[in-house]
PDB file of N, CA and C in Angstrom:
ATOM      1  N   MET I   1      52.519   2.971 -37.132  1.00 67.00           N
ATOM      2  CA  MET I   1      52.357   4.183 -37.628  1.00 67.00           C
ATOM      3  C   MET I   1      51.898   3.949 -39.082  1.00 67.00           C
ATOM      4  N   LYS I   2      50.864   4.625 -39.085  1.00 75.00           N
ATOM      5  CA  LYS I   2      50.255   4.580 -40.527  1.00 75.00           C
ATOM      6  C   LYS I   2      50.930   5.216 -41.612  1.00 75.00           C
ATOM      7  N   SER I   3      50.859   4.747 -42.877  1.00 76.00           N
ATOM      8  CA  SER I   3      51.664   5.317 -43.901  1.00 76.00           C
ATOM      9  C   SER I   3      50.423   6.299 -44.553  1.00 76.00           C
ATOM     10  N   GLU I   4      51.031   7.223 -45.036  1.00 72.00           N
ATOM     11  CA  GLU I   4      50.178   8.418 -45.759  1.00 72.00           C
ATOM     12  C   GLU I   4      49.761   8.051 -47.027  1.00 72.00           C
ATOM     13  N   ARG I   5      48.420   8.529 -47.474  1.00 76.00           N
ATOM     14  CA  ARG I   5      47.933   8.198 -48.832  1.00 76.00           C
ATOM     15  C   ARG I   5      47.585   9.401 -49.411  1.00 76.00           C
ATOM     16  N   PHE I   6      47.900   9.464 -50.759  1.00 73.00           N
ATOM     17  CA  PHE I   6      47.500  10.725 -51.434  1.00 73.00           C
ATOM     18  C   PHE I   6      46.895  10.395 -52.713  1.00 73.00           C
ATOM     19  N   LEU I   7      46.015  11.221 -53.214  1.00 78.00           N
ATOM     20  CA  LEU I   7      45.446  11.339 -54.399  1.00 78.00           C
ATOM     21  C   LEU I   7      46.195  12.191 -55.355  1.00 78.00           C
ATOM     22  N   LYS I   8      46.435  11.909 -56.559  1.00 82.00           N
ATOM     23  CA  LYS I   8      47.026  12.771 -57.471  1.00 82.00           C
ATOM     24  C   LYS I   8      46.130  12.835 -58.838  1.00 82.00           C
ATOM     25  N   PHE I   9      45.517  14.222 -58.825  1.00 86.00           N
ATOM     26  CA  PHE I   9      44.491  14.278 -60.098  1.00 86.00           C
ATOM     27  C   PHE I   9      45.361  14.937 -61.114  1.00 86.00           C
ATOM     28  N   THR I  10      44.999  14.286 -62.447  1.00 91.00           N
ATOM     29  CA  THR I  10      45.687  14.759 -63.501  1.00 91.00           C
ATOM     30  C   THR I  10      44.761  15.482 -64.452  1.00 91.00           C
ATOM     31  N   ARG I  11      43.410  15.429 -64.048  1.00 94.00           N
ATOM     32  CA  ARG I  11      42.729  16.342 -64.896  1.00 94.00           C
ATOM     33  C   ARG I  11      41.312  16.728 -63.917  1.00 94.00           C
ATOM     34  N   ALA I  12      40.634  17.562 -64.399  1.00 94.00           N
ATOM     35  CA  ALA I  12      39.728  18.265 -63.531  1.00 94.00           C
ATOM     36  C   ALA I  12      38.504  17.179 -63.302  1.00 94.00           C
ATOM     37  N   VAL I  13      38.060  17.132 -62.167  1.00 92.00           N
ATOM     38  CA  VAL I  13      36.807  16.377 -61.607  1.00 92.00           C
ATOM     39  C   VAL I  13      36.027  17.328 -61.192  1.00 92.00           C
ATOM     40  N   ASN I  14      34.710  17.052 -61.471  1.00 92.00           N
ATOM     41  CA  ASN I  14      33.306  17.678 -61.080  1.00 92.00           C
ATOM     42  C   ASN I  14      32.401  17.008 -60.525  1.00 92.00           C
ATOM     43  N   TYR I  15      31.725  17.278 -59.217  1.00 91.00           N
ATOM     44  CA  TYR I  15      30.694  16.601 -58.984  1.00 91.00           C
ATOM     45  C   TYR I  15      29.516  17.673 -58.593  1.00 91.00           C
ATOM     46  N   THR I  16      28.332  17.578 -59.183  1.00 91.00           N
ATOM     47  CA  THR I  16      27.135  18.324 -58.677  1.00 91.00           C
ATOM     48  C   THR I  16      25.918  17.559 -58.306  1.00 91.00           C
ATOM     49  N   ASN I  17      25.266  18.002 -57.279  1.00 89.00           N
ATOM     50  CA  ASN I  17      24.092  17.442 -56.935  1.00 89.00           C
ATOM     51  C   ASN I  17      23.032  18.575 -56.914  1.00 89.00           C
ATOM     52  N   PRO I  18      22.074  18.886 -57.792  1.00 89.00           N
ATOM     53  CA  PRO I  18      21.241  20.032 -57.794  1.00 89.00           C
ATOM     54  C   PRO I  18      20.184  19.619 -56.641  1.00 89.00           C
ATOM     55  N   TYR I  19      20.094  18.676 -56.345  1.00 89.00           N
ATOM     56  CA  TYR I  19      18.837  18.526 -55.428  1.00 89.00           C
ATOM     57  C   TYR I  19      19.191  18.983 -53.883  1.00 89.00           C
ATOM     58  N   ARG I  20      20.558  18.841 -53.453  1.00 83.00           N
ATOM     59  CA  ARG I  20      21.133  19.222 -52.338  1.00 83.00           C
ATOM     60  C   ARG I  20      22.045  20.525 -52.508  1.00 83.00           C
ATOM     61  N   ASP I  21      21.983  21.331 -53.869  1.00 82.00           N
ATOM     62  CA  ASP I  21      22.516  22.437 -53.992  1.00 82.00           C
ATOM     63  C   ASP I  21      24.016  22.287 -53.646  1.00 82.00           C
ATOM     64  N   ILE I  22      24.876  21.239 -54.207  1.00 82.00           N
ATOM     65  CA  ILE I  22      26.241  20.907 -53.799  1.00 82.00           C
ATOM     66  C   ILE I  22      26.928  21.042 -55.326  1.00 82.00           C
ATOM     67  N   ASP I  23      28.078  21.783 -55.252  1.00 86.00           N
ATOM     68  CA  ASP I  23      29.212  21.524 -56.249  1.00 86.00           C
ATOM     69  C   ASP I  23      30.387  21.425 -55.753  1.00 86.00           C
ATOM     70  N   ILE I  24      31.192  20.363 -56.309  1.00 85.00           N
ATOM     71  CA  ILE I  24      32.469  20.317 -55.784  1.00 85.00           C
ATOM     72  C   ILE I  24      33.260  20.043 -57.246  1.00 85.00           C
ATOM     73  N   HIS I  25      34.424  21.003 -56.974  1.00 87.00           N
ATOM     74  CA  HIS I  25      35.428  20.917 -58.451  1.00 87.00           C
ATOM     75  C   HIS I  25      36.702  20.665 -57.834  1.00 87.00           C
ATOM     76  N   VAL I  26      37.557  19.737 -58.520  1.00 88.00           N
ATOM     77  CA  VAL I  26      38.894  19.471 -58.141  1.00 88.00           C
ATOM     78  C   VAL I  26      39.802  19.742 -59.341  1.00 88.00           C
ATOM     79  N   ILE I  27      40.669  20.681 -59.353  1.00 89.00           N
ATOM     80  CA  ILE I  27      41.603  21.076 -60.500  1.00 89.00           C
ATOM     81  C   ILE I  27      42.984  20.721 -59.975  1.00 89.00           C
ATOM     82  N   PRO I  28      43.689  20.058 -60.963  1.00 88.00           N
ATOM     83  CA  PRO I  28      45.032  19.565 -60.864  1.00 88.00           C
ATOM     84  C   PRO I  28      45.990  20.774 -60.461  1.00 88.00           C
ATOM     85  N   SER I  29      46.865  20.779 -59.566  1.00 83.00           N
ATOM     86  CA  SER I  29      47.901  21.580 -59.025  1.00 83.00           C
ATOM     87  C   SER I  29      48.923  21.236 -58.682  1.00 83.00           C
ATOM     88  N   ASP I  30      50.289  21.920 -58.698  1.00 78.00           N
ATOM     89  CA  ASP I  30      51.572  21.278 -58.116  1.00 78.00           C
ATOM     90  C   ASP I  30      51.609  21.768 -56.684  1.00 78.00           C
ATOM     91  N   ARG I  31      50.423  22.464 -56.106  1.00 76.00           N
ATOM     92  CA  ARG I  31      50.759  22.836 -54.755  1.00 76.00           C
ATOM     93  C   ARG I  31      49.370  22.566 -54.336  1.00 76.00           C
ATOM     94  N   PHE I  32      49.277  22.400 -52.764  1.00 72.00           N
ATOM     95  CA  PHE I  32      48.232  22.275 -52.220  1.00 72.00           C
ATOM     96  C   PHE I  32      47.113  23.534 -51.961  1.00 72.00           C
ATOM     97  N   ARG I  33      46.165  23.381 -52.402  1.00 77.00           N
ATOM     98  CA  ARG I  33      45.467  24.519 -52.166  1.00 77.00           C
ATOM     99  C   ARG I  33      43.812  24.222 -51.966  1.00 77.00           C
ATOM    100  N   ILE I  34      43.076  24.957 -51.275  1.00 76.00           N
ATOM    101  CA  ILE I  34      41.672  24.671 -50.932  1.00 76.00           C
ATOM    102  C   ILE I  34      40.965  25.914 -51.055  1.00 76.00           C
ATOM    103  N   THR I  35      39.753  26.151 -51.795  1.00 79.00           N
ATOM    104  CA  THR I  35      38.902  27.075 -51.665  1.00 79.00           C
ATOM    105  C   THR I  35      37.690  26.591 -51.419  1.00 79.00           C
ATOM    106  N   PHE I  36      37.016  27.323 -50.446  1.00 75.00           N
ATOM    107  CA  PHE I  36      35.793  26.747 -49.685  1.00 75.00           C
ATOM    108  C   PHE I  36      34.658  27.936 -49.854  1.00 75.00           C
ATOM    109  N   MET I  37      33.649  27.549 -50.422  1.00 79.00           N
ATOM    110  CA  MET I  37      32.713  28.633 -50.314  1.00 79.00           C
ATOM    111  C   MET I  37      31.268  28.077 -50.141  1.00 79.00           C
ATOM    112  N   VAL I  38      30.582  28.864 -49.060  1.00 80.00           N
ATOM    113  CA  VAL I  38      29.128  28.592 -48.472  1.00 80.00           C
ATOM    114  C   VAL I  38      28.313  29.761 -48.809  1.00 80.00           C
ATOM    115  N   GLU I  39      27.253  29.299 -49.591  1.00 80.00           N
ATOM    116  CA  GLU I  39      26.332  30.404 -49.949  1.00 80.00           C
ATOM    117  C   GLU I  39      25.032  30.128 -49.100  1.00 80.00           C
ATOM    118  N   TYR I  40      24.667  31.182 -48.251  1.00 79.00           N
ATOM    119  CA  TYR I  40      23.375  30.917 -47.421  1.00 79.00           C
ATOM    120  C   TYR I  40      22.218  31.558 -47.998  1.00 79.00           C
ATOM    121  N   ASN I  41      21.143  30.997 -47.751  1.00 79.00           N
ATOM    122  CA  ASN I  41      19.642  31.342 -48.237  1.00 79.00           C
ATOM    123  C   ASN I  41      19.131  32.605 -47.625  1.00 79.00           C
ATOM    124  N   LEU I  42      20.100  33.197 -46.762  1.00 81.00           N
ATOM    125  CA  LEU I  42      19.557  34.432 -46.046  1.00 81.00           C
ATOM    126  C   LEU I  42      20.415  35.799 -46.637  1.00 81.00           C
ATOM    127  N   PRO I  43      19.662  36.684 -47.299  1.00 84.00           N
ATOM    128  CA  PRO I  43      20.310  37.862 -47.664  1.00 84.00           C
ATOM    129  C   PRO I  43      21.375  38.556 -46.743  1.00 84.00           C
ATOM    130  N   ALA I  44      21.056  38.426 -45.499  1.00 84.00           N
ATOM    131  CA  ALA I  44      22.039  39.127 -44.409  1.00 84.00           C
ATOM    132  C   ALA I  44      23.294  38.439 -44.278  1.00 84.00           C
ATOM    133  N   LEU I  45      23.449  37.075 -44.621  1.00 81.00           N
ATOM    134  CA  LEU I  45      24.548  36.422 -44.448  1.00 81.00           C
ATOM    135  C   LEU I  45      25.457  36.159 -45.872  1.00 81.00           C
ATOM    136  N   GLY I  46      24.551  36.209 -46.871  1.00 82.00           N
ATOM    137  CA  GLY I  46      25.034  36.086 -48.537  1.00 82.00           C
ATOM    138  C   GLY I  46      25.893  35.015 -48.507  1.00 82.00           C
ATOM    139  N   ALA I  47      27.393  35.104 -48.864  1.00 82.00           N
ATOM    140  CA  ALA I  47      28.178  33.899 -49.182  1.00 82.00           C
ATOM    141  C   ALA I  47      29.603  34.299 -48.554  1.00 82.00           C
ATOM    142  N   ASN I  48      30.087  33.307 -48.045  1.00 81.00           N
ATOM    143  CA  ASN I  48      31.507  33.311 -47.444  1.00 81.00           C
ATOM    144  C   ASN I  48      32.471  32.457 -48.046  1.00 81.00           C
ATOM    145  N   THR I  49      33.636  32.866 -48.256  1.00 81.00           N
ATOM    146  CA  THR I  49      34.762  32.284 -49.119  1.00 81.00           C
ATOM    147  C   THR I  49      35.979  32.336 -48.238  1.00 81.00           C
ATOM    148  N   ARG I  50      36.610  31.128 -48.220  1.00 76.00           N
ATOM    149  CA  ARG I  50      37.900  30.952 -47.456  1.00 76.00           C
ATOM    150  C   ARG I  50      38.712  30.233 -48.483  1.00 76.00           C
ATOM    151  N   ARG I  51      40.078  30.757 -48.534  1.00 77.00           N
ATOM    152  CA  ARG I  51      41.134  30.201 -49.164  1.00 77.00           C
ATOM    153  C   ARG I  51      42.295  29.648 -48.596  1.00 77.00           C
ATOM    154  N   PHE I  52      42.637  28.383 -48.654  1.00 69.00           N
ATOM    155  CA  PHE I  52      43.966  27.959 -47.999  1.00 69.00           C
ATOM    156  C   PHE I  52      44.909  27.455 -48.943  1.00 69.00           C
ATOM    157  N   ILE I  53      45.973  28.076 -48.845  1.00 68.00           N
ATOM    158  CA  ILE I  53      47.185  27.607 -49.764  1.00 68.00           C
ATOM    159  C   ILE I  53      48.288  27.062 -49.037  1.00 68.00           C
ATOM    160  N   THR I  54      49.048  26.274 -49.436  1.00 67.00           N
ATOM    161  CA  THR I  54      50.226  25.622 -48.656  1.00 67.00           C
ATOM    162  C   THR I  54      50.313  26.164 -47.261  1.00 67.00           C
ATOM    163  N   TRP I  55      50.658  25.346 -46.142  1.00 63.00           N
ATOM    164  CA  TRP I  55      50.797  25.813 -44.766  1.00 63.00           C
ATOM    165  C   TRP I  55      52.063  27.017 -44.692  1.00 63.00           C
ATOM    166  N   LYS I  56      53.125  26.594 -45.376  1.00 65.00           N
ATOM    167  CA  LYS I  56      54.248  27.519 -45.324  1.00 65.00           C
ATOM    168  C   LYS I  56      53.875  28.869 -46.045  1.00 65.00           C
ATOM    169  N   LYS I  57      52.998  28.896 -46.739  1.00 62.00           N
ATOM    170  CA  LYS I  57      52.539  30.321 -47.436  1.00 62.00           C
ATOM    171  C   LYS I  57      51.671  30.998 -46.434  1.00 62.00           C
ATOM    172  N   ILE I  58      50.662  30.179 -45.764  1.00 62.00           N
ATOM    173  CA  ILE I  58      49.763  30.813 -44.866  1.00 62.00           C
ATOM    174  C   ILE I  58      50.810  31.114 -43.699  1.00 62.00           C
ATOM    175  N   LEU I  59      51.559  30.597 -43.253  1.00 61.00           N
ATOM    176  CA  LEU I  59      52.508  31.025 -42.056  1.00 61.00           C
ATOM    177  C   LEU I  59      52.995  32.236 -42.319  1.00 61.00           C
ATOM    178  N   LEU I  60      53.754  32.654 -43.704  1.00 63.00           N
ATOM    179  CA  LEU I  60      54.316  33.785 -44.127  1.00 63.00           C
ATOM    180  C   LEU I  60      53.411  35.017 -44.245  1.00 63.00           C
ATOM    181  N   LEU I  61      52.230  34.672 -44.969  1.00 65.00           N
ATOM    182  CA  LEU I  61      51.628  35.766 -45.322  1.00 65.00           C
ATOM    183  C   LEU I  61      50.582  36.197 -44.228  1.00 65.00           C
ATOM    184  N   LYS I  62      50.055  35.206 -43.362  1.00 63.00           N
ATOM    185  CA  LYS I  62      48.997  35.489 -42.436  1.00 63.00           C
ATOM    186  C   LYS I  62      49.566  35.519 -40.932  1.00 63.00           C
ATOM    187  N   LEU I  63      50.337  34.784 -40.504  1.00 58.00           N
ATOM    188  CA  LEU I  63      50.624  34.577 -39.132  1.00 58.00           C
ATOM    189  C   LEU I  63      52.055  35.321 -38.786  1.00 58.00           C
ATOM    190  N   LEU I  64      53.094  35.464 -39.503  1.00 56.00           N
ATOM    191  CA  LEU I  64      54.246  35.974 -39.224  1.00 56.00           C
ATOM    192  C   LEU I  64      54.023  37.593 -38.991  1.00 56.00           C
ATOM    193  N   PRO I  65      53.290  38.312 -39.875  1.00 57.00           N
ATOM    194  CA  PRO I  65      53.004  39.573 -39.877  1.00 57.00           C
ATOM    195  C   PRO I  65      52.260  40.222 -38.465  1.00 57.00           C
ATOM    196  N   LEU I  66      51.481  39.198 -37.720  1.00 53.00           N
ATOM    197  CA  LEU I  66      50.856  39.612 -36.668  1.00 53.00           C
ATOM    198  C   LEU I  66      51.856  39.833 -35.429  1.00 53.00           C
ATOM    199  N   GLU I  67      51.606  40.867 -34.608  1.00 56.00           N
ATOM    200  CA  GLU I  67      52.231  41.139 -33.432  1.00 56.00           C
ATOM    201  C   GLU I  67      51.255  40.497 -32.300  1.00 56.00           C
ATOM    202  N   LEU I  68      51.881  39.687 -31.714  1.00 50.00           N
ATOM    203  CA  LEU I  68      51.237  39.001 -30.524  1.00 50.00           C
ATOM    204  C   LEU I  68      51.913  39.361 -29.145  1.00 50.00           C
ATOM    205  N   PHE I  69      50.917  39.624 -28.317  1.00 47.00           N
ATOM    206  CA  PHE I  69      51.373  40.202 -26.904  1.00 47.00           C
ATOM    207  C   PHE I  69      50.953  39.094 -25.934  1.00 47.00           C
ATOM    208  N   VAL I  70      51.556  38.475 -25.130  1.00 45.00           N
ATOM    209  CA  VAL I  70      51.227  37.528 -24.187  1.00 45.00           C
ATOM    210  C   VAL I  70      51.546  38.175 -22.705  1.00 45.00           C
ATOM    211  N   PHE I  71      50.567  38.127 -21.669  1.00 39.00           N
ATOM    212  CA  PHE I  71      51.171  38.716 -20.368  1.00 39.00           C
ATOM    213  C   PHE I  71      51.062  37.556 -19.421  1.00 39.00           C
TER     214      PHE I  71
END
C-alpha cells in the first residue's frame, strides 16, 4: 500500500507563463479547495469557472438536496 504524501503551503505561490496564457495561484488554507477557470478565445463560450470545496461540503450542499429516482 502506498503512503500518502501531502504538500503544505505556508505562503502564496504563483506561476505565470504569458506565452501559453497560463496562471496558477496557490493560496494557503486550512481546508481543501480548488477553483478552476478556463477562458476560451471564442466569445460564444466565454469563461467557465468551477469551484470544489472539501468533499463533505460538496456532499451536503450539492448531492444530498437532489431527489434521485431509480426505476
